[in-house]
């Protein structure tokens, strides 16, 4: 199972507050026990950035998304793609502390 976490621009061990505006995603593959930082190609997109990002991550095999917040359009796109959304308190959770 693959999970994508929106990564804070200031600290790569922190979860970003806003899913679609982060510069990078941490992709964690729990089966292969791998972690990879990938760029968010839609961070500066004006229209439908969240929908594009969800589709992009789904194409990579992502089944869970973790961030501090998800907009309504992202929530709908994720629901249609059967992607689970997990909202965390970005002030209290570090990526290393997440159990995936």
Short mmCIF file of N, CA and C in Angstrom, two decimals:
data_model
loop_
_atom_site.label_atom_id
_atom_site.label_comp_id
_atom_site.label_asym_id
_atom_site.label_seq_id
_atom_site.Cartn_x
_atom_site.Cartn_y
_atom_site.Cartn_z
N UNK A 1 0.84 -1.18 0.00
CA UNK A 1 0.00 0.00 0.00
C UNK A 1 0.89 1.24 0.00
N UNK A 2 0.54 2.20 -0.83
CA UNK A 2 1.30 3.44 -0.90
C UNK A 2 0.50 4.60 -0.32
N UNK A 3 1.21 5.41 0.45
CA UNK A 3 0.64 6.60 1.07
C UNK A 3 1.45 7.81 0.64
N UNK A 4 0.77 8.91 0.31
CA UNK A 4 1.45 10.17 0.00
C UNK A 4 1.15 11.17 1.11
N UNK A 5 2.21 11.79 1.61
CA UNK A 5 2.09 12.77 2.68
C UNK A 5 2.56 14.11 2.14
N UNK A 6 1.76 15.15 2.33
CA UNK A 6 2.20 16.48 1.92
C UNK A 6 3.28 16.93 2.90
N UNK A 7 4.42 17.36 2.36
CA UNK A 7 5.59 17.68 3.17
C UNK A 7 5.74 19.19 3.31
N UNK A 8 6.02 19.63 4.51
CA UNK A 8 6.25 21.05 4.78
C UNK A 8 7.48 21.55 4.03
N UNK A 9 7.40 22.77 3.53
CA UNK A 9 8.54 23.38 2.83
C UNK A 9 9.70 23.67 3.78
N UNK A 10 9.39 23.88 5.06
CA UNK A 10 10.41 24.27 6.03
C UNK A 10 11.11 23.08 6.68
N UNK A 11 10.42 21.94 6.78
CA UNK A 11 10.98 20.77 7.47
C UNK A 11 10.40 19.52 6.82
N UNK A 12 11.26 18.71 6.21
CA UNK A 12 10.79 17.52 5.48
C UNK A 12 10.28 16.42 6.40
N UNK A 13 10.35 16.61 7.71
CA UNK A 13 9.76 15.67 8.65
C UNK A 13 8.40 16.14 9.16
N UNK A 14 7.95 17.29 8.68
CA UNK A 14 6.65 17.84 9.10
C UNK A 14 5.64 17.70 7.98
N UNK A 15 4.39 17.50 8.38
CA UNK A 15 3.28 17.43 7.43
C UNK A 15 2.85 18.84 7.09
N UNK A 16 2.61 19.10 5.82
CA UNK A 16 2.18 20.42 5.36
C UNK A 16 0.71 20.66 5.71
N UNK A 17 0.39 21.90 5.98
CA UNK A 17 -0.99 22.27 6.30
C UNK A 17 -1.93 22.11 5.10
N UNK A 18 -1.45 22.39 3.91
CA UNK A 18 -2.31 22.40 2.73
C UNK A 18 -1.83 21.36 1.71
N UNK A 19 -2.66 20.41 1.43
CA UNK A 19 -2.31 19.30 0.55
C UNK A 19 -1.77 19.76 -0.79
N UNK A 20 -2.51 20.56 -1.50
CA UNK A 20 -2.17 20.82 -2.90
C UNK A 20 -1.07 21.87 -3.08
N UNK A 21 -0.77 22.67 -2.08
CA UNK A 21 0.23 23.73 -2.23
C UNK A 21 1.61 23.35 -1.72
N UNK A 22 1.77 22.12 -1.27
CA UNK A 22 3.10 21.69 -0.83
C UNK A 22 4.00 21.50 -2.05
N UNK A 23 5.31 21.65 -1.85
CA UNK A 23 6.26 21.48 -2.94
C UNK A 23 6.56 20.01 -3.21
N UNK A 24 6.45 19.19 -2.15
CA UNK A 24 6.80 17.78 -2.29
C UNK A 24 5.82 16.88 -1.53
N UNK A 25 5.79 15.64 -1.99
CA UNK A 25 5.06 14.58 -1.29
C UNK A 25 6.07 13.52 -0.87
N UNK A 26 5.89 12.98 0.33
CA UNK A 26 6.65 11.82 0.75
C UNK A 26 5.78 10.61 0.41
N UNK A 27 6.28 9.74 -0.45
CA UNK A 27 5.55 8.54 -0.83
C UNK A 27 6.15 7.38 -0.04
N UNK A 28 5.32 6.76 0.77
CA UNK A 28 5.75 5.63 1.59
C UNK A 28 5.05 4.37 1.08
N UNK A 29 5.85 3.40 0.73
CA UNK A 29 5.33 2.11 0.28
C UNK A 29 5.50 1.14 1.44
N UNK A 30 4.40 0.79 2.10
CA UNK A 30 4.48 -0.06 3.29
C UNK A 30 4.84 -1.50 2.96
N UNK A 31 4.58 -1.95 1.76
CA UNK A 31 4.93 -3.32 1.37
C UNK A 31 6.42 -3.46 1.12
N UNK A 32 7.00 -2.51 0.38
CA UNK A 32 8.43 -2.56 0.04
C UNK A 32 9.31 -1.85 1.06
N UNK A 33 8.67 -1.21 2.06
CA UNK A 33 9.39 -0.47 3.10
C UNK A 33 10.30 0.62 2.51
N UNK A 34 9.76 1.37 1.54
CA UNK A 34 10.53 2.43 0.91
C UNK A 34 9.87 3.78 1.15
N UNK A 35 10.70 4.83 1.08
CA UNK A 35 10.25 6.23 1.17
C UNK A 35 10.91 6.99 0.03
N UNK A 36 10.11 7.85 -0.59
CA UNK A 36 10.65 8.64 -1.69
C UNK A 36 10.00 10.02 -1.68
N UNK A 37 10.83 11.05 -1.79
CA UNK A 37 10.31 12.41 -1.93
C UNK A 37 10.12 12.70 -3.41
N UNK A 38 8.90 13.13 -3.76
CA UNK A 38 8.63 13.49 -5.15
C UNK A 38 8.09 14.91 -5.20
N UNK A 39 8.34 15.59 -6.28
CA UNK A 39 7.85 16.95 -6.47
C UNK A 39 6.36 16.94 -6.74
N UNK A 40 5.71 18.02 -6.33
CA UNK A 40 4.29 18.22 -6.62
C UNK A 40 4.21 19.08 -7.88
N UNK A 41 3.91 18.49 -9.03
CA UNK A 41 3.90 19.27 -10.27
C UNK A 41 2.73 20.25 -10.37
N UNK A 42 1.80 20.19 -9.43
CA UNK A 42 0.60 21.04 -9.50
C UNK A 42 0.56 22.12 -8.42
N UNK A 43 1.64 22.31 -7.69
CA UNK A 43 1.63 23.26 -6.58
C UNK A 43 1.31 24.69 -7.01
N UNK A 44 1.66 25.07 -8.23
CA UNK A 44 1.42 26.43 -8.69
C UNK A 44 0.26 26.54 -9.68
N UNK A 45 -0.39 25.42 -9.96
CA UNK A 45 -1.51 25.42 -10.89
C UNK A 45 -2.67 26.20 -10.29
N UNK A 46 -3.30 27.03 -11.08
CA UNK A 46 -4.37 27.88 -10.57
C UNK A 46 -5.70 27.15 -10.54
N UNK A 47 -6.07 26.52 -11.64
CA UNK A 47 -7.37 25.85 -11.70
C UNK A 47 -7.25 24.35 -11.53
N UNK A 48 -8.09 23.79 -10.68
CA UNK A 48 -8.20 22.35 -10.47
C UNK A 48 -6.90 21.70 -10.04
N UNK A 49 -6.07 22.41 -9.31
CA UNK A 49 -4.78 21.87 -8.86
C UNK A 49 -4.98 20.62 -8.01
N UNK A 50 -5.93 20.65 -7.12
CA UNK A 50 -6.18 19.51 -6.25
C UNK A 50 -6.63 18.27 -7.00
N UNK A 51 -7.49 18.46 -7.98
CA UNK A 51 -7.98 17.34 -8.78
C UNK A 51 -6.83 16.73 -9.58
N UNK A 52 -6.00 17.59 -10.18
CA UNK A 52 -4.84 17.11 -10.93
C UNK A 52 -3.88 16.35 -10.02
N UNK A 53 -3.63 16.88 -8.83
CA UNK A 53 -2.71 16.23 -7.89
C UNK A 53 -3.25 14.86 -7.46
N UNK A 54 -4.53 14.77 -7.19
CA UNK A 54 -5.13 13.48 -6.81
C UNK A 54 -4.99 12.48 -7.95
N UNK A 55 -5.28 12.89 -9.16
CA UNK A 55 -5.17 11.99 -10.32
C UNK A 55 -3.72 11.55 -10.53
N UNK A 56 -2.78 12.47 -10.37
CA UNK A 56 -1.36 12.18 -10.51
C UNK A 56 -0.93 11.13 -9.49
N UNK A 57 -1.32 11.32 -8.23
CA UNK A 57 -0.93 10.40 -7.18
C UNK A 57 -1.62 9.04 -7.33
N UNK A 58 -2.85 9.05 -7.78
CA UNK A 58 -3.54 7.78 -8.05
C UNK A 58 -2.80 6.98 -9.12
N UNK A 59 -2.32 7.65 -10.15
CA UNK A 59 -1.57 6.99 -11.22
C UNK A 59 -0.27 6.37 -10.69
N UNK A 60 0.24 6.88 -9.58
CA UNK A 60 1.43 6.32 -8.95
C UNK A 60 1.10 5.17 -8.00
N UNK A 61 -0.18 4.88 -7.86
CA UNK A 61 -0.61 3.77 -7.01
C UNK A 61 -0.91 4.15 -5.57
N UNK A 62 -1.12 5.43 -5.32
CA UNK A 62 -1.40 5.91 -3.97
C UNK A 62 -2.83 5.53 -3.56
N UNK A 63 -2.97 5.05 -2.32
CA UNK A 63 -4.31 4.72 -1.82
C UNK A 63 -4.69 5.53 -0.58
N UNK A 64 -3.71 6.27 0.00
CA UNK A 64 -3.97 7.14 1.15
C UNK A 64 -3.24 8.46 0.95
N UNK A 65 -3.89 9.54 1.40
CA UNK A 65 -3.27 10.86 1.40
C UNK A 65 -3.32 11.42 2.82
N UNK A 66 -2.22 12.02 3.25
CA UNK A 66 -2.15 12.62 4.57
C UNK A 66 -1.73 14.07 4.43
N UNK A 67 -2.47 14.96 5.09
CA UNK A 67 -2.17 16.40 5.10
C UNK A 67 -2.89 17.05 6.27
N UNK A 68 -2.61 18.32 6.45
CA UNK A 68 -3.29 19.08 7.49
C UNK A 68 -4.69 19.48 7.10
N UNK A 69 -4.96 19.55 5.78
CA UNK A 69 -6.28 19.95 5.31
C UNK A 69 -6.42 19.57 3.84
N UNK A 70 -7.66 19.31 3.45
CA UNK A 70 -8.00 19.01 2.06
C UNK A 70 -9.20 19.87 1.68
N UNK A 71 -9.13 20.48 0.52
CA UNK A 71 -10.25 21.26 0.02
C UNK A 71 -11.39 20.36 -0.43
N UNK A 72 -12.52 20.95 -0.66
CA UNK A 72 -13.73 20.21 -1.06
C UNK A 72 -13.52 19.48 -2.37
N UNK A 73 -12.86 20.10 -3.33
CA UNK A 73 -12.65 19.46 -4.64
C UNK A 73 -11.71 18.26 -4.52
N UNK A 74 -10.71 18.37 -3.66
CA UNK A 74 -9.81 17.25 -3.41
C UNK A 74 -10.57 16.11 -2.75
N UNK A 75 -11.41 16.44 -1.80
CA UNK A 75 -12.20 15.41 -1.12
C UNK A 75 -13.08 14.64 -2.11
N UNK A 76 -13.71 15.35 -2.99
CA UNK A 76 -14.58 14.72 -3.99
C UNK A 76 -13.76 13.87 -4.98
N UNK A 77 -12.64 14.40 -5.45
CA UNK A 77 -11.79 13.66 -6.39
C UNK A 77 -11.24 12.40 -5.74
N UNK A 78 -10.83 12.50 -4.48
CA UNK A 78 -10.31 11.33 -3.77
C UNK A 78 -11.40 10.29 -3.56
N UNK A 79 -12.60 10.73 -3.24
CA UNK A 79 -13.72 9.79 -3.05
C UNK A 79 -13.98 9.02 -4.33
N UNK A 80 -13.97 9.70 -5.46
CA UNK A 80 -14.21 9.05 -6.75
C UNK A 80 -13.10 8.06 -7.10
N UNK A 81 -11.89 8.31 -6.62
CA UNK A 81 -10.74 7.45 -6.92
C UNK A 81 -10.52 6.39 -5.83
N UNK A 82 -11.40 6.37 -4.82
CA UNK A 82 -11.28 5.44 -3.69
C UNK A 82 -9.95 5.61 -2.95
N UNK A 83 -9.59 6.87 -2.72
CA UNK A 83 -8.39 7.20 -1.96
C UNK A 83 -8.82 7.71 -0.59
N UNK A 84 -8.23 7.13 0.45
CA UNK A 84 -8.54 7.53 1.81
C UNK A 84 -7.80 8.82 2.15
N UNK A 85 -8.48 9.76 2.77
CA UNK A 85 -7.88 11.02 3.22
C UNK A 85 -7.73 10.99 4.73
N UNK A 86 -6.56 11.39 5.21
CA UNK A 86 -6.30 11.43 6.64
C UNK A 86 -5.81 12.84 6.98
N UNK A 87 -6.54 13.50 7.86
CA UNK A 87 -6.18 14.85 8.31
C UNK A 87 -5.49 14.74 9.66
N UNK A 88 -4.32 15.37 9.77
CA UNK A 88 -3.57 15.34 11.02
C UNK A 88 -3.32 16.76 11.51
N UNK A 89 -3.07 16.87 12.81
CA UNK A 89 -2.69 18.14 13.40
C UNK A 89 -1.21 18.36 13.09
N UNK A 90 -0.92 19.24 12.18
CA UNK A 90 0.45 19.45 11.71
C UNK A 90 1.38 20.02 12.78
N UNK A 91 0.82 20.55 13.85
CA UNK A 91 1.64 21.06 14.95
C UNK A 91 2.08 19.95 15.90
N UNK A 92 1.43 18.79 15.81
CA UNK A 92 1.71 17.72 16.77
C UNK A 92 2.29 16.46 16.14
N UNK A 93 2.15 16.30 14.84
CA UNK A 93 2.56 15.05 14.19
C UNK A 93 3.75 15.27 13.27
N UNK A 94 4.78 14.46 13.45
CA UNK A 94 5.91 14.40 12.53
C UNK A 94 5.74 13.19 11.64
N UNK A 95 6.28 13.24 10.45
CA UNK A 95 6.15 12.13 9.50
C UNK A 95 6.73 10.86 10.10
N UNK A 96 7.86 10.97 10.80
CA UNK A 96 8.48 9.79 11.42
C UNK A 96 7.59 9.11 12.46
N UNK A 97 6.66 9.85 13.03
CA UNK A 97 5.78 9.29 14.08
C UNK A 97 4.54 8.58 13.49
N UNK A 98 4.28 8.78 12.21
CA UNK A 98 3.11 8.17 11.59
C UNK A 98 3.32 6.66 11.46
N UNK A 99 2.31 5.90 11.80
CA UNK A 99 2.37 4.44 11.67
C UNK A 99 1.61 4.05 10.42
N UNK A 100 2.38 3.66 9.41
CA UNK A 100 1.76 3.33 8.13
C UNK A 100 2.03 1.89 7.75
#
